[in-house]
Amino acid sequence: MANVLIRPDWYIPERLVTPEHVYRNRRTFLRQMGLTGAGLFTAAPALLSARAAEAASKAIASRFPAKRNPDFNPKLRISNEDPATSYNNFYEFSTSKDRVKRLVGNFKTQPWPLEIYGLCEKPLKVDLADLLEEFPQEERVYRFRCVEAWSMVVPWTGFVLADLLKKVQPKSEAKFVRFETAGRPEEMPGYNRLLAQGYPLPYNEGLRLDEAMHPLTLVCTGMYGKPLPKQNGAPVRIIVPWKYGYKSIKSIVKIELVAKQPSTLWEALQPTEYPFESNVEPNVPHPRWSQATEREVDTGDRIPTLPYNGYAEQVAKLYKKG
Ligand SMILES: Nc1nc2c(c(=O)[nH]1)N[C@H]1C(S)=C(S)[C@@H](COP(=O)(O)O)O[C@H]1N2
Ligand SMILES: [Mo]
């Protein structure tokens, strides 16, 4: 690759090696790379790319730790960090929970372009590092319940999804939100096997707009006071604490406002077992097992499952019939 010329108001080298949208919002990177105002700059694109990644990680790391918001479950015992970050469902890497953490090494989570689009007035393409300049983060302790009947209590870091959605100004026709995970077979060792098995990848999920706008629903970038580990959905995922874990989609690159209930990965595969709504309901058994109790990931103890995973007071009103 030949040397590359940058004019102060326009820069080109990253565009040669990475998709254009990654760099559309270039403010933070140029500043952090010390490139603002540079008349002439020459370097190998790969090096620039590595530098941009480093700058983005630094920008994100500088947002940690965030202050804990004491309004959320202050009395719960937090699960030990090691099991919470080593026992993972992230099928694009592996379907065995113990292996995911060892397989995420090649997953490039910086920089991270995020697109919020669809039925809204002000669609947005932004890098996560820039987004965090605008949305201050906080820490919240939430219960997390997988449909497979294991659970944990995690201090997540993030901000309220409603704030981001308000910024793009949903149109009145927007009734649902669809989320999509990055689809990168080259970086995700389990990807092609899933595709061959008929999984409708990239992994995707959805919420009703009122669920997405609920103040418990988070855009999450960290846990245990640090940026998310890759196996837990770095650099950004959604957390919906009153629904089964698969609704809390990892490593998202797209948020789309839509009019109709979107198809979602698990519902498409097994609609009777993993319906779109998927609230935690201890009295409604999974077709193949009871949902009345759950096993804590760190202690192995069995504890009762709570309606709406303990968030009935906040969310039951969303589901009142009639
Ligand atoms: N992209 C993607 N997101 C995903 C999954 C996945 O396989 N791929 N698994 C889901 C399931 S089933 C659960 S229980 C949680 C697990 O999150 P954790 O590994 O941080 O505990 O992530 C959810 N989000
Ligand atoms: Mo899950």
Short mmCIF file of C-alpha atoms in Angstrom, two decimals, residues 40-160:
data_model
loop_
_atom_site.label_atom_id
_atom_site.label_comp_id
_atom_site.label_asym_id
_atom_site.label_seq_id
_atom_site.Cartn_x
_atom_site.Cartn_y
_atom_site.Cartn_z
CA LEU A 40 0.44 15.66 5.66
CA PHE A 41 0.56 12.31 7.30
CA THR A 42 2.05 9.11 6.09
CA ALA A 43 1.75 5.69 7.65
CA ALA A 44 0.78 2.18 6.76
CA PRO A 45 -3.01 1.73 6.84
CA ALA A 46 -2.73 -1.35 9.05
CA LEU A 47 -0.85 0.68 11.61
CA LEU A 48 -3.43 3.45 11.46
CA SER A 49 -6.13 0.91 11.87
CA ALA A 50 -4.46 -0.56 14.94
CA ARG A 51 -4.04 2.92 16.34
CA ALA A 52 -7.70 3.73 15.78
CA ALA A 53 -8.66 0.55 17.61
CA GLU A 54 -6.39 1.42 20.49
CA ALA A 55 -7.74 4.97 20.66
CA ALA A 56 -11.30 3.69 20.70
CA SER A 57 -10.58 1.18 23.48
CA LYS A 58 -8.93 3.88 25.50
CA ALA A 59 -11.86 6.24 24.98
CA ILE A 60 -14.25 3.55 26.18
CA ALA A 61 -12.08 2.44 29.09
CA SER A 62 -11.96 6.06 30.27
CA ARG A 63 -15.72 5.81 31.00
CA PHE A 64 -15.11 3.20 33.71
CA PRO A 65 -15.93 2.64 36.44
CA ALA A 66 -19.28 4.42 36.35
CA LYS A 67 -21.10 5.44 39.51
CA ARG A 68 -23.53 2.85 40.84
CA ASN A 69 -27.17 3.91 40.87
CA PRO A 70 -28.38 2.81 44.32
CA ASP A 71 -32.01 2.59 43.20
CA PHE A 72 -31.54 -0.80 41.58
CA ASN A 73 -31.47 -3.89 43.80
CA PRO A 74 -28.93 -2.55 46.29
CA LYS A 75 -29.43 -5.51 48.64
CA LEU A 76 -28.91 -8.39 46.19
CA ARG A 77 -25.78 -10.50 46.52
CA ILE A 78 -23.73 -9.95 43.38
CA SER A 79 -22.56 -13.13 41.65
CA ASN A 80 -18.85 -13.85 41.58
CA GLU A 81 -17.25 -12.30 38.53
CA ASP A 82 -15.38 -15.35 37.31
CA PRO A 83 -18.37 -17.64 36.65
CA ALA A 84 -20.41 -14.71 35.33
CA THR A 85 -17.75 -14.05 32.70
CA SER A 86 -16.80 -17.67 31.89
CA TYR A 87 -20.15 -19.47 31.55
CA ASN A 88 -21.54 -17.96 28.38
CA ASN A 89 -24.16 -18.36 25.75
CA PHE A 90 -22.70 -16.79 22.62
CA TYR A 91 -23.52 -19.30 19.91
CA GLU A 92 -21.60 -17.52 17.13
CA PHE A 93 -18.43 -18.62 18.95
CA SER A 94 -19.51 -21.94 20.41
CA THR A 95 -22.59 -23.69 21.69
CA SER A 96 -20.66 -24.98 24.69
CA LYS A 97 -20.71 -22.38 27.41
CA ASP A 98 -17.28 -23.21 28.78
CA ARG A 99 -15.57 -22.76 25.43
CA VAL A 100 -16.82 -19.30 24.36
CA LYS A 101 -14.29 -17.37 26.42
CA ARG A 102 -11.38 -19.21 24.77
CA LEU A 103 -12.66 -18.55 21.25
CA VAL A 104 -13.25 -14.80 21.24
CA GLY A 105 -9.62 -13.74 20.69
CA ASN A 106 -9.99 -12.72 17.04
CA PHE A 107 -13.22 -10.79 17.52
CA LYS A 108 -12.48 -7.11 16.77
CA THR A 109 -14.60 -4.96 19.03
CA GLN A 110 -12.87 -1.62 18.43
CA PRO A 111 -13.70 0.63 16.72
CA TRP A 112 -17.39 -0.25 16.73
CA PRO A 113 -19.85 1.35 14.31
CA LEU A 114 -23.44 1.37 15.45
CA GLU A 115 -26.40 2.25 13.28
CA ILE A 116 -29.81 3.38 14.58
CA TYR A 117 -32.22 3.69 11.69
CA GLY A 118 -35.61 2.78 10.23
CA LEU A 119 -38.81 4.59 11.16
CA CYS A 120 -37.27 7.61 12.82
CA GLU A 121 -36.68 11.28 11.98
CA LYS A 122 -32.96 11.39 12.77
CA PRO A 123 -31.20 8.14 11.91
CA LEU A 124 -27.71 7.90 13.29
CA LYS A 125 -24.44 6.23 12.43
CA VAL A 126 -21.96 6.58 15.21
CA ASP A 127 -18.97 4.87 16.72
CA LEU A 128 -19.58 3.57 20.22
CA ALA A 129 -16.70 5.66 21.61
CA ASP A 130 -18.41 8.81 20.32
CA LEU A 131 -21.81 7.73 21.57
CA LEU A 132 -20.43 7.48 25.09
CA GLU A 133 -19.37 11.12 24.95
CA GLU A 134 -23.01 11.99 24.76
CA PHE A 135 -24.66 9.43 27.06
CA PRO A 136 -23.28 9.31 30.59
CA GLN A 137 -23.18 5.81 32.01
CA GLU A 138 -24.17 4.40 35.36
CA GLU A 139 -23.91 1.05 37.07
CA ARG A 140 -27.01 -0.96 37.95
CA VAL A 141 -27.26 -4.28 39.72
CA TYR A 142 -29.78 -6.50 37.93
CA ARG A 143 -30.89 -10.11 38.12
CA PHE A 144 -30.25 -12.05 34.92
CA ARG A 145 -32.24 -15.22 34.14
CA CYS A 146 -31.52 -17.56 31.23
CA VAL A 147 -34.37 -19.62 29.81
CA GLU A 148 -32.23 -22.69 30.65
CA ALA A 149 -32.95 -21.98 34.34
CA TRP A 150 -29.62 -20.62 35.50
CA SER A 151 -29.23 -17.10 36.83
CA MET A 152 -26.85 -14.52 38.15
CA VAL A 153 -26.82 -11.02 39.64
CA VAL A 154 -24.59 -8.62 37.73
CA PRO A 155 -23.51 -5.00 38.09
CA TRP A 156 -23.95 -3.80 34.50
CA THR A 157 -22.67 -0.47 33.18
CA GLY A 158 -24.63 1.41 30.57
CA PHE A 159 -27.31 3.94 29.87
CA VAL A 160 -31.03 3.81 29.26
#
